[in-house]
Short mmCIF file of N, CA and C in Angstrom, two decimals:
data_model
loop_
_atom_site.label_atom_id
_atom_site.label_comp_id
_atom_site.label_asym_id
_atom_site.label_seq_id
_atom_site.Cartn_x
_atom_site.Cartn_y
_atom_site.Cartn_z
N UNK A 730 104.74 -8.22 -25.98
CA UNK A 730 104.21 -8.78 -27.22
C UNK A 730 103.21 -9.15 -25.25
N UNK A 731 102.39 -8.79 -25.54
CA UNK A 731 100.18 -8.84 -25.18
C UNK A 731 100.06 -10.33 -24.53
N UNK A 732 100.44 -10.76 -23.01
CA UNK A 732 99.74 -12.42 -22.56
C UNK A 732 98.45 -12.27 -23.63
N UNK A 733 98.39 -13.99 -23.86
CA UNK A 733 97.45 -14.57 -24.25
C UNK A 733 96.76 -15.37 -23.94
N UNK A 734 95.97 -15.37 -23.42
CA UNK A 734 94.57 -16.05 -21.88
C UNK A 734 93.06 -16.01 -22.29
N UNK A 735 92.07 -16.99 -22.68
CA UNK A 735 91.54 -17.19 -22.47
C UNK A 735 89.93 -17.80 -21.99
N UNK A 736 89.46 -16.69 -21.96
CA UNK A 736 88.20 -16.56 -20.83
C UNK A 736 87.25 -17.02 -20.56
N UNK A 737 86.37 -17.92 -19.70
CA UNK A 737 84.88 -18.21 -19.75
C UNK A 737 84.36 -18.41 -19.17
N UNK A 738 82.96 -17.83 -19.30
CA UNK A 738 82.26 -18.00 -18.19
C UNK A 738 80.70 -18.33 -18.44
N UNK A 739 79.74 -18.42 -18.00
CA UNK A 739 78.64 -18.67 -17.85
C UNK A 739 77.47 -17.67 -17.78
N UNK A 740 76.77 -17.64 -18.51
CA UNK A 740 75.17 -16.82 -18.91
C UNK A 740 74.61 -17.20 -17.31
N UNK A 741 75.09 -15.62 -17.37
CA UNK A 741 73.99 -15.49 -14.60
C UNK A 741 74.67 -16.01 -14.44
N UNK A 742 76.18 -16.15 -14.09
CA UNK A 742 77.06 -16.49 -13.44
C UNK A 742 78.46 -15.18 -12.17
N UNK A 743 78.38 -14.51 -11.89
CA UNK A 743 79.13 -13.88 -10.82
C UNK A 743 80.79 -14.36 -11.78
N UNK A 744 81.33 -13.85 -12.66
CA UNK A 744 82.59 -13.49 -13.04
C UNK A 744 83.16 -12.39 -12.60
N UNK A 745 84.38 -13.08 -11.06
CA UNK A 745 85.92 -12.85 -10.66
C UNK A 745 87.13 -13.13 -11.46
N UNK A 746 87.87 -11.94 -12.62
CA UNK A 746 89.38 -12.64 -11.78
C UNK A 746 90.27 -12.11 -11.80
N UNK A 747 91.12 -12.76 -11.23
CA UNK A 747 92.38 -11.47 -11.06
C UNK A 747 93.74 -12.24 -11.96
N UNK A 748 94.65 -10.91 -13.01
CA UNK A 748 95.21 -11.60 -13.19
C UNK A 748 96.52 -11.12 -13.70
N UNK A 749 97.15 -11.65 -13.34
CA UNK A 749 98.82 -11.62 -13.88
C UNK A 749 99.66 -10.60 -15.17
N UNK A 750 99.93 -10.01 -15.08
CA UNK A 750 100.34 -9.16 -16.41
C UNK A 750 101.84 -9.56 -16.48
N UNK A 751 102.70 -9.67 -17.46
CA UNK A 751 104.01 -10.32 -16.83
C UNK A 751 104.64 -10.11 -18.40
N UNK A 752 105.52 -9.70 -18.40
CA UNK A 752 106.61 -8.89 -19.55
C UNK A 752 106.96 -10.22 -20.12
N UNK A 753 107.96 -10.40 -21.10
CA UNK A 753 108.35 -11.75 -22.11
C UNK A 753 109.60 -12.71 -21.39
N UNK A 754 110.15 -11.58 -20.45
CA UNK A 754 110.82 -12.46 -19.40
C UNK A 754 110.91 -13.38 -17.79
N UNK A 755 108.73 -12.98 -18.33
CA UNK A 755 108.07 -13.96 -16.82
C UNK A 755 108.26 -13.03 -15.76
N UNK A 756 108.35 -11.92 -16.11
CA UNK A 756 108.47 -10.29 -14.26
C UNK A 756 108.02 -10.36 -15.06
N UNK A 757 107.04 -9.49 -13.56
CA UNK A 757 105.78 -8.46 -13.12
C UNK A 757 105.53 -7.19 -14.05
N UNK A 758 104.94 -6.34 -14.71
CA UNK A 758 105.12 -5.50 -15.92
C UNK A 758 104.55 -4.05 -14.03
N UNK A 759 104.81 -3.29 -14.70
CA UNK A 759 104.75 -2.78 -12.99
C UNK A 759 103.60 -1.80 -13.62
N UNK A 760 102.42 -1.60 -13.32
CA UNK A 760 101.45 -0.40 -13.42
C UNK A 760 101.27 0.48 -12.58
N UNK A 761 102.54 1.07 -12.29
CA UNK A 761 102.00 2.71 -12.00
C UNK A 761 102.57 3.98 -12.44
N UNK A 762 101.94 4.40 -12.61
CA UNK A 762 101.28 5.21 -13.39
C UNK A 762 101.35 5.17 -14.63
N UNK A 763 100.40 3.79 -14.97
CA UNK A 763 99.45 3.43 -15.81
C UNK A 763 98.03 3.72 -15.62
N UNK A 764 96.32 3.72 -16.32
CA UNK A 764 95.13 3.50 -15.72
C UNK A 764 95.42 1.89 -17.11
N UNK A 765 94.32 1.30 -17.34
CA UNK A 765 94.05 -0.28 -18.13
C UNK A 765 92.30 0.10 -18.95
N UNK A 766 92.14 -0.17 -19.34
CA UNK A 766 91.10 -0.54 -20.40
C UNK A 766 90.96 -1.85 -20.84
N UNK A 767 89.55 -2.30 -20.84
CA UNK A 767 89.56 -3.10 -21.66
C UNK A 767 88.49 -3.61 -22.15
N UNK A 768 88.09 -4.52 -22.95
CA UNK A 768 86.45 -4.40 -23.74
C UNK A 768 86.57 -5.77 -24.38
N UNK A 769 85.13 -6.05 -24.93
CA UNK A 769 84.70 -7.87 -25.41
C UNK A 769 83.82 -6.92 -26.68
N UNK A 770 84.87 -7.67 -28.17
CA UNK A 770 83.79 -7.26 -29.11
C UNK A 770 83.18 -8.80 -29.67
N UNK A 771 82.57 -8.96 -30.39
CA UNK A 771 82.14 -9.95 -31.45
C UNK A 771 83.42 -10.43 -32.22
N UNK A 772 83.95 -9.97 -32.67
CA UNK A 772 85.46 -9.59 -33.74
C UNK A 772 86.60 -9.21 -33.61
N UNK A 773 87.28 -9.44 -34.48
CA UNK A 773 88.34 -8.22 -34.94
C UNK A 773 87.51 -7.15 -34.96
N UNK A 774 87.54 -6.01 -35.05
CA UNK A 774 87.54 -4.85 -36.47
C UNK A 774 85.98 -4.87 -36.22
N UNK A 775 85.60 -4.68 -34.82
CA UNK A 775 84.18 -5.68 -34.22
C UNK A 775 83.38 -4.08 -34.14
N UNK A 776 83.12 -2.35 -34.38
CA UNK A 776 82.72 -1.27 -34.17
C UNK A 776 81.66 -1.78 -32.70
N UNK A 777 80.91 -1.92 -32.40
CA UNK A 777 80.59 -2.48 -31.50
C UNK A 777 81.18 -2.59 -30.14
N UNK A 778 81.32 -2.06 -28.58
CA UNK A 778 81.26 -3.17 -27.45
C UNK A 778 80.83 -4.08 -27.40
N UNK A 779 80.98 -4.81 -26.88
CA UNK A 779 79.28 -6.26 -25.91
C UNK A 779 79.15 -6.58 -24.75
N UNK A 780 80.71 -5.64 -25.04
CA UNK A 780 81.11 -5.85 -22.48
C UNK A 780 82.51 -4.61 -22.44
N UNK A 781 82.10 -3.95 -21.31
CA UNK A 781 82.98 -3.51 -21.13
C UNK A 781 84.16 -4.46 -19.88
N UNK A 782 84.72 -4.28 -20.07
CA UNK A 782 85.28 -5.00 -18.61
C UNK A 782 85.89 -4.39 -17.54
N UNK A 783 86.22 -2.55 -17.51
CA UNK A 783 86.31 -2.48 -16.40
C UNK A 783 86.93 -2.72 -15.17
N UNK A 784 88.56 -3.19 -15.73
CA UNK A 784 89.88 -4.01 -14.99
C UNK A 784 89.52 -2.65 -14.42
N UNK A 785 90.10 -2.97 -13.47
CA UNK A 785 91.13 -2.93 -12.22
C UNK A 785 92.30 -3.01 -11.60
N UNK A 786 93.31 -2.31 -11.24
CA UNK A 786 94.92 -2.45 -10.94
C UNK A 786 94.84 -2.63 -9.75
N UNK A 787 95.26 -3.71 -9.22
CA UNK A 787 95.18 -3.93 -7.30
C UNK A 787 97.03 -4.16 -7.41
N UNK A 788 97.22 -4.30 -8.19
CA UNK A 788 98.66 -4.61 -7.13
C UNK A 788 99.45 -3.50 -8.19
N UNK A 789 99.88 -2.07 -8.43
CA UNK A 789 100.88 -1.46 -9.57
C UNK A 789 102.47 -2.72 -9.97
N UNK A 790 103.23 -2.37 -8.97
CA UNK A 790 104.11 -3.31 -8.79
C UNK A 790 103.98 -4.62 -8.86
N UNK A 791 102.99 -5.77 -9.09
CA UNK A 791 103.17 -7.20 -8.80
C UNK A 791 102.14 -6.97 -9.99
N UNK A 792 101.60 -5.91 -10.84
CA UNK A 792 100.97 -5.88 -12.05
C UNK A 792 99.57 -6.79 -12.29
N UNK A 793 98.80 -6.81 -10.65
CA UNK A 793 97.33 -7.23 -10.58
C UNK A 793 96.85 -6.61 -11.29
N UNK A 794 95.44 -7.56 -12.61
CA UNK A 794 94.12 -6.85 -12.50
C UNK A 794 92.99 -7.77 -12.23
N UNK A 795 92.08 -7.02 -12.04
CA UNK A 795 90.90 -7.89 -11.29
C UNK A 795 90.00 -7.14 -12.11
N UNK A 796 89.35 -7.96 -12.61
CA UNK A 796 88.03 -8.31 -13.22
C UNK A 796 87.05 -8.49 -12.99
N UNK A 797 86.10 -8.12 -12.44
CA UNK A 797 84.40 -8.29 -12.02
C UNK A 797 82.93 -7.63 -13.03
N UNK A 798 82.46 -9.25 -12.92
CA UNK A 798 81.57 -9.26 -14.12
C UNK A 798 80.15 -9.44 -13.45
N UNK A 799 79.14 -8.70 -12.69
CA UNK A 799 78.01 -9.15 -12.22
C UNK A 799 77.39 -10.27 -13.01
N UNK A 800 76.13 -11.21 -12.60
CA UNK A 800 75.24 -11.99 -12.57
C UNK A 800 74.22 -11.20 -13.47
N UNK A 801 74.07 -10.38 -13.03
CA UNK A 801 73.58 -9.63 -14.18
C UNK A 801 73.05 -8.87 -16.14
N UNK A 802 74.44 -8.78 -15.39
CA UNK A 802 75.20 -8.95 -16.70
C UNK A 802 75.72 -9.74 -17.56
N UNK A 803 76.64 -10.92 -16.90
CA UNK A 803 76.87 -12.00 -17.19
C UNK A 803 75.85 -13.42 -18.45
N UNK A 804 73.90 -11.70 -17.66
CA UNK A 804 72.72 -12.83 -17.73
C UNK A 804 72.69 -12.44 -19.55
N UNK A 805 72.91 -10.94 -19.88
CA UNK A 805 72.87 -10.46 -20.90
C UNK A 805 73.52 -10.01 -21.72
N UNK A 806 74.66 -11.57 -21.83
CA UNK A 806 75.86 -11.54 -22.64
C UNK A 806 75.91 -12.44 -23.59
N UNK A 807 75.09 -12.55 -24.47
CA UNK A 807 74.80 -14.06 -26.12
C UNK A 807 76.19 -15.39 -25.31
N UNK A 808 75.67 -16.29 -25.81
CA UNK A 808 76.19 -16.81 -25.72
C UNK A 808 76.52 -17.28 -27.20
N UNK A 809 78.64 -17.16 -26.66
CA UNK A 809 79.27 -17.80 -28.15
C UNK A 809 80.56 -17.39 -27.60
N UNK A 810 81.68 -17.07 -28.80
CA UNK A 810 83.15 -17.05 -28.41
C UNK A 810 83.52 -15.66 -29.07
N UNK A 811 84.16 -15.13 -28.31
CA UNK A 811 84.26 -12.98 -29.00
C UNK A 811 85.25 -13.46 -28.56
N UNK A 812 86.19 -11.93 -29.04
CA UNK A 812 87.36 -11.34 -28.88
C UNK A 812 87.32 -9.92 -27.75
N UNK A 813 88.40 -9.82 -26.69
CA UNK A 813 89.30 -9.22 -26.02
C UNK A 813 90.69 -9.14 -25.79
N UNK A 814 90.56 -7.35 -25.22
CA UNK A 814 92.05 -7.18 -24.40
C UNK A 814 91.89 -6.24 -23.75
N UNK A 815 92.76 -6.26 -23.02
CA UNK A 815 92.52 -5.29 -22.27
C UNK A 815 94.32 -4.11 -22.51
N UNK A 816 94.61 -3.17 -22.15
CA UNK A 816 95.30 -1.80 -22.28
C UNK A 816 95.52 -1.65 -21.65
N UNK A 817 97.26 -1.05 -20.89
CA UNK A 817 97.37 0.36 -20.09
C UNK A 817 97.20 1.14 -21.33
N UNK A 818 97.67 2.45 -20.78
CA UNK A 818 97.14 3.63 -21.98
C UNK A 818 98.41 4.64 -19.75
N UNK A 819 99.58 5.87 -20.63
CA UNK A 819 99.40 6.40 -19.38
C UNK A 819 98.30 7.50 -18.58
N UNK A 820 98.37 7.66 -17.56
CA UNK A 820 97.71 8.07 -16.66
C UNK A 820 97.23 9.82 -17.34
N UNK A 821 95.96 9.90 -17.32
CA UNK A 821 95.49 10.38 -17.94
C UNK A 821 95.34 11.58 -19.26
N UNK A 822 96.36 10.04 -20.14
CA UNK A 822 96.35 10.76 -21.68
C UNK A 822 95.30 9.22 -21.90
N UNK A 823 94.23 8.92 -22.95
CA UNK A 823 92.78 8.45 -23.36
C UNK A 823 93.99 7.43 -24.65
N UNK A 824 93.93 8.41 -25.23
CA UNK A 824 94.92 8.19 -27.00
C UNK A 824 96.11 8.44 -27.37
N UNK A 825 95.77 7.73 -27.95
CA UNK A 825 97.97 7.32 -27.98
C UNK A 825 98.51 6.31 -27.37
N UNK A 826 99.36 5.82 -27.47
CA UNK A 826 100.88 5.46 -26.19
C UNK A 826 99.98 4.37 -25.20
N UNK A 827 99.21 3.40 -26.03
CA UNK A 827 98.73 2.88 -25.01
C UNK A 827 98.93 1.58 -25.89
N UNK A 828 99.48 0.09 -24.67
CA UNK A 828 99.77 -0.59 -25.30
C UNK A 828 99.28 -2.17 -24.50
N UNK A 829 98.80 -2.55 -25.21
CA UNK A 829 97.87 -3.88 -25.50
C UNK A 829 98.72 -5.10 -23.80
N UNK A 830 97.90 -5.33 -22.98
CA UNK A 830 98.48 -6.91 -21.31
C UNK A 830 98.27 -7.86 -22.46
N UNK A 831 96.82 -8.70 -22.44
CA UNK A 831 96.65 -9.23 -22.77
C UNK A 831 95.39 -9.35 -23.57
N UNK A 832 94.94 -10.38 -24.67
CA UNK A 832 94.39 -10.81 -25.43
C UNK A 832 93.83 -12.23 -25.21
N UNK A 833 92.45 -12.36 -26.23
CA UNK A 833 92.32 -13.51 -25.89
C UNK A 833 90.63 -13.59 -26.45
N UNK A 834 90.58 -14.96 -26.13
CA UNK A 834 89.19 -15.20 -26.37
C UNK A 834 88.54 -15.22 -25.75
N UNK A 835 86.78 -14.82 -25.96
CA UNK A 835 85.57 -14.49 -24.47
C UNK A 835 84.50 -15.22 -24.14
N UNK A 836 84.57 -16.14 -24.08
CA UNK A 836 84.00 -17.32 -24.47
C UNK A 836 82.40 -17.20 -23.30
N UNK A 837 81.23 -17.62 -24.18
CA UNK A 837 80.43 -16.87 -23.23
C UNK A 837 79.52 -18.72 -23.03
N UNK A 838 79.70 -19.33 -21.98
CA UNK A 838 78.64 -20.51 -21.88
C UNK A 838 76.91 -20.45 -21.85
N UNK A 839 75.98 -21.53 -22.28
CA UNK A 839 75.24 -20.11 -21.59
C UNK A 839 74.42 -21.52 -20.24
N UNK A 840 73.14 -21.31 -19.70
CA UNK A 840 72.88 -21.49 -18.51
C UNK A 840 71.85 -22.32 -18.56
N UNK A 841 71.89 -23.22 -17.86
CA UNK A 841 70.30 -24.34 -18.10
C UNK A 841 69.62 -24.11 -16.30
N UNK A 842 70.08 -23.38 -15.25
CA UNK A 842 68.81 -23.73 -14.33
C UNK A 842 69.43 -21.75 -14.33
N UNK A 843 67.87 -21.21 -13.36
CA UNK A 843 68.01 -19.91 -13.22
C UNK A 843 66.39 -19.91 -12.39
#
């Protein structure tokens, strides 16, 4: 089962998070032999991608994933509450066999100072 974790950021801020994916027994999920992808959408079932998270595996054995979103990208995201997920899939196989690792809300707050 995927870990549920809400992400929040402000428009115009550089956002970075290092996430640890774990199994139901709280053990790190080994990501060796897998690639990952993640997207933010307006809602479940939306066809348009609001943001590609471009997650990167930083440690296969420890299940560590890094997400970095530059400030010029967050500046363009509308204020609101959206949904996201990150999934793993076998290296070289982009369709089928994917497993959700993390899911949750992606919350964007307005910036005040520009």
